[in-house]
Coordinates of C-alpha atoms and ligand atoms in Angstrom, one line a residue:
M217 CA 16.6 -162.6 -15.9
S218 CA 16.8 -166.4 -16.0
E219 CA 13.7 -168.4 -16.8
S220 CA 12.4 -170.6 -14.0
P221 CA 12.7 -174.3 -14.9
A222 CA 9.6 -176.0 -16.4
R223 CA 7.2 -177.7 -14.1
V224 CA 7.4 -181.5 -14.3
A225 CA 4.5 -183.7 -15.2
I226 CA 4.3 -187.5 -15.1
V227 CA 1.9 -189.3 -17.4
T228 CA 1.5 -193.0 -16.8
G229 CA 0.7 -195.4 -19.7
A230 CA 2.1 -192.8 -22.1
A231 CA 3.6 -195.1 -24.6
R232 CA 0.5 -194.8 -26.8
G233 CA -3.2 -193.8 -26.9
I234 CA -4.6 -191.2 -24.5
G235 CA -1.4 -191.1 -22.5
A236 CA 0.8 -190.3 -25.5
A237 CA -1.5 -187.5 -26.6
T238 CA -1.6 -186.1 -23.1
A239 CA 2.2 -186.2 -22.8
L240 CA 2.4 -184.3 -26.1
R241 CA -0.2 -181.8 -25.0
L242 CA 1.4 -181.1 -21.6
A243 CA 4.8 -180.6 -23.3
A244 CA 3.2 -178.1 -25.6
D245 CA 1.7 -176.4 -22.6
G246 CA 5.3 -176.0 -21.2
F247 CA 5.8 -178.9 -18.9
A248 CA 8.8 -181.2 -18.9
V249 CA 7.1 -184.6 -19.2
A250 CA 8.0 -188.0 -17.8
V251 CA 6.6 -190.6 -20.2
L252 CA 6.0 -193.7 -18.0
D253 CA 5.0 -197.1 -19.2
L254 CA 5.6 -200.7 -18.4
D255 CA 8.7 -200.9 -20.6
E256 CA 11.1 -198.0 -21.1
A257 CA 11.7 -199.0 -24.7
S258 CA 8.0 -198.6 -25.5
T259 CA 8.1 -194.9 -24.5
A260 CA 10.6 -194.0 -27.3
D261 CA 8.0 -192.9 -29.9
T262 CA 6.3 -190.6 -27.5
V263 CA 9.6 -189.2 -26.2
Q264 CA 10.7 -188.5 -29.8
A265 CA 7.4 -186.9 -30.7
V266 CA 7.7 -184.5 -27.7
E267 CA 11.3 -183.7 -28.6
A268 CA 10.4 -183.2 -32.2
A269 CA 7.8 -180.6 -31.2
G270 CA 10.5 -178.8 -29.1
G271 CA 9.6 -180.2 -25.7
R272 CA 11.5 -182.0 -23.0
A273 CA 10.7 -185.7 -22.1
L274 CA 12.1 -188.6 -20.2
G275 CA 11.1 -192.2 -20.9
V276 CA 10.7 -194.3 -17.8
G277 CA 9.8 -198.0 -17.4
A278 CA 7.7 -199.1 -14.4
D279 CA 4.7 -201.2 -13.5
V280 CA 2.5 -198.7 -11.7
G281 CA 1.2 -201.4 -9.4
D282 CA 4.6 -202.3 -8.0
A283 CA 5.6 -200.2 -5.1
E284 CA 9.4 -200.5 -5.5
Q285 CA 9.3 -199.8 -9.2
V286 CA 7.1 -196.8 -8.6
Q287 CA 9.4 -195.4 -6.0
A288 CA 12.5 -195.9 -8.2
A289 CA 10.7 -194.3 -11.2
V290 CA 9.6 -191.2 -9.2
D291 CA 13.0 -190.8 -7.6
R292 CA 14.6 -191.0 -11.0
I293 CA 12.2 -188.5 -12.5
A294 CA 12.8 -186.1 -9.6
A295 CA 16.6 -186.4 -10.1
E296 CA 16.7 -186.1 -13.9
L297 CA 13.8 -183.8 -14.7
G298 CA 12.9 -182.1 -11.4
P299 CA 10.2 -182.5 -8.8
P300 CA 7.0 -183.9 -10.3
V301 CA 4.1 -181.6 -9.4
V302 CA 1.6 -182.9 -12.0
L303 CA 0.5 -186.6 -12.1
V304 CA -1.8 -188.0 -14.7
N305 CA -2.8 -191.6 -13.7
N306 CA -3.7 -192.9 -17.1
A307 CA -2.2 -196.4 -17.3
G308 CA -4.9 -198.9 -17.8
V309 CA -5.9 -202.4 -18.9
T310 CA -9.1 -204.2 -19.5
R311 CA -9.8 -207.9 -18.8
D312 CA -13.5 -208.0 -19.8
N313 CA -15.7 -211.0 -19.1
M314 CA -19.2 -211.7 -17.8
L315 CA -19.2 -212.2 -14.1
F316 CA -19.5 -216.0 -14.2
K317 CA -16.5 -216.2 -16.5
M318 CA -14.3 -213.6 -14.9
T319 CA -11.2 -215.1 -13.3
D320 CA -9.5 -214.1 -10.1
A321 CA -6.5 -213.0 -12.3
D322 CA -8.8 -210.8 -14.5
W323 CA -10.1 -209.1 -11.3
D324 CA -6.8 -208.7 -9.6
L325 CA -4.9 -207.3 -12.6
V326 CA -7.5 -204.6 -13.3
M327 CA -7.4 -203.5 -9.6
H328 CA -3.6 -203.7 -9.6
V329 CA -3.1 -201.3 -12.5
H330 CA -6.0 -198.8 -12.0
L331 CA -6.4 -198.7 -8.2
R332 CA -3.2 -199.8 -6.7
G333 CA -1.3 -198.1 -9.5
S334 CA -3.0 -194.7 -9.0
F335 CA -2.6 -195.0 -5.2
L336 CA 1.1 -195.8 -5.4
M337 CA 1.9 -193.1 -7.9
A338 CA -0.1 -190.4 -6.0
R339 CA 1.5 -191.4 -2.7
A340 CA 5.0 -191.2 -4.2
C341 CA 4.4 -187.8 -5.9
Q342 CA 2.4 -186.0 -3.2
K343 CA 5.4 -184.9 -1.2
Y344 CA 6.8 -183.0 -4.2
M345 CA 3.5 -181.2 -4.6
V346 CA 3.2 -180.4 -0.9
D347 CA 6.8 -179.1 -0.9
A348 CA 6.0 -176.9 -3.9
K349 CA 2.6 -175.8 -2.4
W350 CA 1.3 -176.5 -5.9
G351 CA 0.2 -179.6 -7.6
R352 CA -2.3 -181.3 -9.9
V353 CA -3.5 -184.9 -10.0
V354 CA -5.7 -186.1 -12.8
N355 CA -7.1 -189.7 -12.7
L356 CA -8.6 -191.4 -15.7
S357 CA -12.0 -192.8 -14.8
S358 CA -14.5 -194.0 -17.5
T359 CA -18.2 -193.9 -18.3
S360 CA -17.9 -197.6 -17.4
A361 CA -17.9 -196.4 -13.8
L362 CA -21.7 -196.0 -14.2
G363 CA -21.9 -199.8 -14.9
N364 CA -21.1 -201.7 -18.1
R365 CA -21.9 -205.3 -19.1
G366 CA -18.8 -207.5 -19.1
Q367 CA -16.8 -205.1 -17.1
A368 CA -17.5 -205.8 -13.4
N369 CA -13.7 -205.4 -12.7
Y370 CA -13.1 -202.3 -14.8
A371 CA -16.3 -200.5 -13.7
T372 CA -15.5 -201.1 -10.1
A373 CA -11.9 -199.8 -10.5
K374 CA -13.1 -196.7 -12.5
A375 CA -15.8 -196.0 -9.9
G376 CA -13.2 -196.5 -7.2
L377 CA -11.0 -193.9 -8.8
Q378 CA -13.8 -191.3 -8.4
G379 CA -13.8 -191.8 -4.6
F380 CA -10.0 -191.7 -4.6
T381 CA -10.0 -188.4 -6.6
K382 CA -12.5 -186.7 -4.2
T383 CA -10.5 -187.9 -1.2
L384 CA -7.2 -186.5 -2.5
A385 CA -9.0 -183.2 -3.3
I386 CA -10.0 -183.0 0.4
E387 CA -6.7 -184.1 1.9
L388 CA -4.4 -182.1 -0.4
G389 CA -6.4 -178.9 -1.1
K390 CA -4.8 -176.9 1.6
F391 CA -1.4 -177.5 0.0
G392 CA -2.4 -175.9 -3.3
V393 CA -3.0 -179.3 -4.9
T394 CA -6.1 -180.2 -6.9
A395 CA -7.3 -183.6 -7.8
N396 CA -9.9 -184.3 -10.6
A397 CA -11.0 -187.2 -12.7
I398 CA -11.9 -187.5 -16.4
A399 CA -14.4 -190.1 -17.4
P400 CA -14.0 -190.7 -21.1
G401 CA -16.6 -192.3 -23.3
F402 CA -15.7 -194.2 -26.5
I403 CA -12.2 -193.1 -27.6
Q404 CA -10.4 -194.6 -30.6
T405 CA -7.3 -196.3 -29.2
E406 CA -5.6 -199.7 -29.1
M407 CA -7.7 -200.5 -26.0
T408 CA -11.0 -200.1 -27.9
K409 CA -9.5 -201.8 -31.0
A410 CA -8.8 -204.8 -28.8
T411 CA -12.4 -204.8 -27.6
A412 CA -13.7 -204.8 -31.1
E413 CA -11.4 -207.7 -32.0
R414 CA -12.4 -209.7 -28.9
I415 CA -16.1 -209.5 -29.8
G416 CA -15.3 -210.2 -33.5
R417 CA -16.3 -206.8 -34.9
D418 CA -14.9 -205.0 -37.9
W419 CA -13.2 -201.9 -36.5
D420 CA -14.6 -199.3 -38.9
E421 CA -18.1 -200.7 -38.5
Y422 CA -17.8 -200.8 -34.8
V423 CA -16.6 -197.1 -34.6
A424 CA -19.5 -196.0 -36.9
E425 CA -22.0 -197.9 -34.7
R426 CA -20.7 -196.4 -31.5
A427 CA -20.5 -192.9 -33.1
A428 CA -24.2 -193.1 -34.1
A429 CA -25.2 -193.4 -30.5
I430 CA -23.1 -190.4 -29.4
P431 CA -24.9 -187.0 -29.3
V432 CA -22.0 -185.2 -31.0
A433 CA -22.1 -187.9 -33.7
R434 CA -18.5 -189.0 -33.6
A435 CA -16.1 -191.2 -31.7
G436 CA -13.6 -189.5 -29.3
T437 CA -9.9 -189.0 -29.9
P438 CA -7.0 -189.1 -27.5
E439 CA -6.6 -185.4 -28.1
D440 CA -10.2 -184.8 -26.8
I441 CA -9.0 -186.2 -23.4
A442 CA -5.6 -184.5 -23.5
H443 CA -7.4 -181.1 -23.9
T444 CA -9.4 -181.7 -20.7
V445 CA -6.2 -182.8 -18.8
S446 CA -4.7 -179.6 -20.0
F447 CA -7.5 -177.6 -18.5
F448 CA -7.3 -179.4 -15.1
V449 CA -3.6 -178.9 -14.8
S450 CA -3.7 -175.3 -15.9
E451 CA -2.8 -172.4 -13.5
G452 CA -6.4 -171.0 -13.8
A453 CA -8.1 -174.3 -12.7
G454 CA -6.8 -174.0 -9.1
F455 CA -10.4 -173.7 -7.7
V456 CA -11.7 -176.8 -9.5
S457 CA -11.1 -179.8 -7.4
G458 CA -12.7 -183.2 -6.6
Q459 CA -14.7 -183.1 -9.9
V460 CA -15.4 -185.8 -12.4
V461 CA -15.8 -184.6 -16.0
Y462 CA -17.5 -187.0 -18.5
V463 CA -15.8 -186.4 -21.8
A464 CA -18.1 -188.5 -23.9
G465 CA -19.7 -186.4 -26.6
G466 CA -22.9 -186.3 -24.5
P467 CA -24.1 -186.7 -20.9
R468 CA -23.5 -190.4 -20.4
T469 CA -22.6 -192.3 -23.6
Ligands
NAD142 N1 -10.1 -195.8 -24.9 C1 -11.2 -195.6 -24.3 O1 -12.3 -195.6 -24.9 C2 -11.2 -195.3 -22.8 C3 -12.5 -194.9 -22.2 C4 -12.5 -194.6 -20.9 C5 -11.4 -194.7 -20.1 N2 -10.2 -195.0 -20.7 C6 -9.0 -195.0 -19.9 O2 -8.0 -194.2 -20.4 C7 -6.7 -194.7 -20.1 C8 -5.9 -194.8 -21.3 O3 -6.6 -195.7 -22.2 P1 -6.1 -196.0 -23.7 O4 -7.4 -196.2 -24.5 O5 -5.1 -195.0 -24.2 O6 -5.4 -197.4 -23.5 P2 -4.1 -198.1 -24.2 O7 -4.3 -199.6 -24.0 O8 -4.0 -197.6 -25.6 O9 -2.9 -197.6 -23.4 C9 -2.7 -197.9 -22.1 C10 -1.3 -197.8 -21.7 O10 -1.1 -198.2 -20.3 C11 0.0 -199.0 -20.2 N3 0.0 -199.8 -19.0 C12 -0.8 -200.9 -18.8 N4 -0.5 -201.4 -17.6 C13 0.5 -200.7 -17.0 C14 1.2 -200.8 -15.8 N5 0.9 -201.7 -14.9 N6 2.2 -199.9 -15.6 C15 2.4 -198.9 -16.5 N7 1.8 -198.8 -17.7 C16 0.8 -199.7 -17.9 C17 0.0 -199.8 -21.5 O11 1.3 -200.4 -21.7 C18 -0.4 -198.8 -22.5 O12 0.7 -198.2 -23.1 C19 -6.9 -196.0 -19.3 O13 -6.9 -195.8 -17.9 C20 -8.3 -196.4 -19.8 O14 -8.9 -197.3 -18.8 C21 -10.1 -195.3 -22.1

């Protein structure tokens, strides 16, 4: 009996951080993984790590907020790996500033990547999920969705993604497609390192201070988030849809 081909997952922003850990985890779970990031060359490390662990990966360059690039990327993934039935909208940027100092460009870029990006990716992938009568969408929200000083743009985008998630769950449920969101708390990645640098803090001290305010008494890791993605995309999670799980070491940190 021949084995059926692996289901295909796309992870955006997978060159590093949470996206890279998620790509590795989904490959270990048996998915063929499209490692998508702004620049194809930047995906090489993640692709190699997946392959070294015995998985299958394809590196793809695209700006998730650009409709033409998204369509070309998804067409290529479908042709080279197979129909994408799992989508993890993880690509992200921050452009933090207090409201009075926030520029139009800071606002627009954050909306472009998180909201327009997740919308374009989901729209391009949904037909493959509907055709397969099976699919999983996971959107990366944040505890910042509850409000966070200096992040009017990012908090708005991350709250918006929760509404987007719930709407996809309602529209796509009858096709066997679930949509859920993960709202991470403080996770050690390049994104949070850049925040520490911007506010002039020593990284180790900053991590220790953040960890001290977290009920489980540690900072999060990309693998903590990848584990939750793995649950949402699993076969057994088909009755879990439209949910937001805060993965923050406590209820709201
Ligand atoms: N690190 C945290 O504490 C934290 C907390 C809550 C939510 N998140 C969210 O988790 C996700 C991953 O965060 P991370 O900490 O791993 O960030 P990161 O900065 O380490 O990685 C983000 C990746 O997204 C890519 N990217 C940015 N713009 C893109 C675009 N237009 N098209 C394609 N790729 C693009 C970047 O090149 C980068 O590789 C983001 O959505 C972030 O907002 C992170």
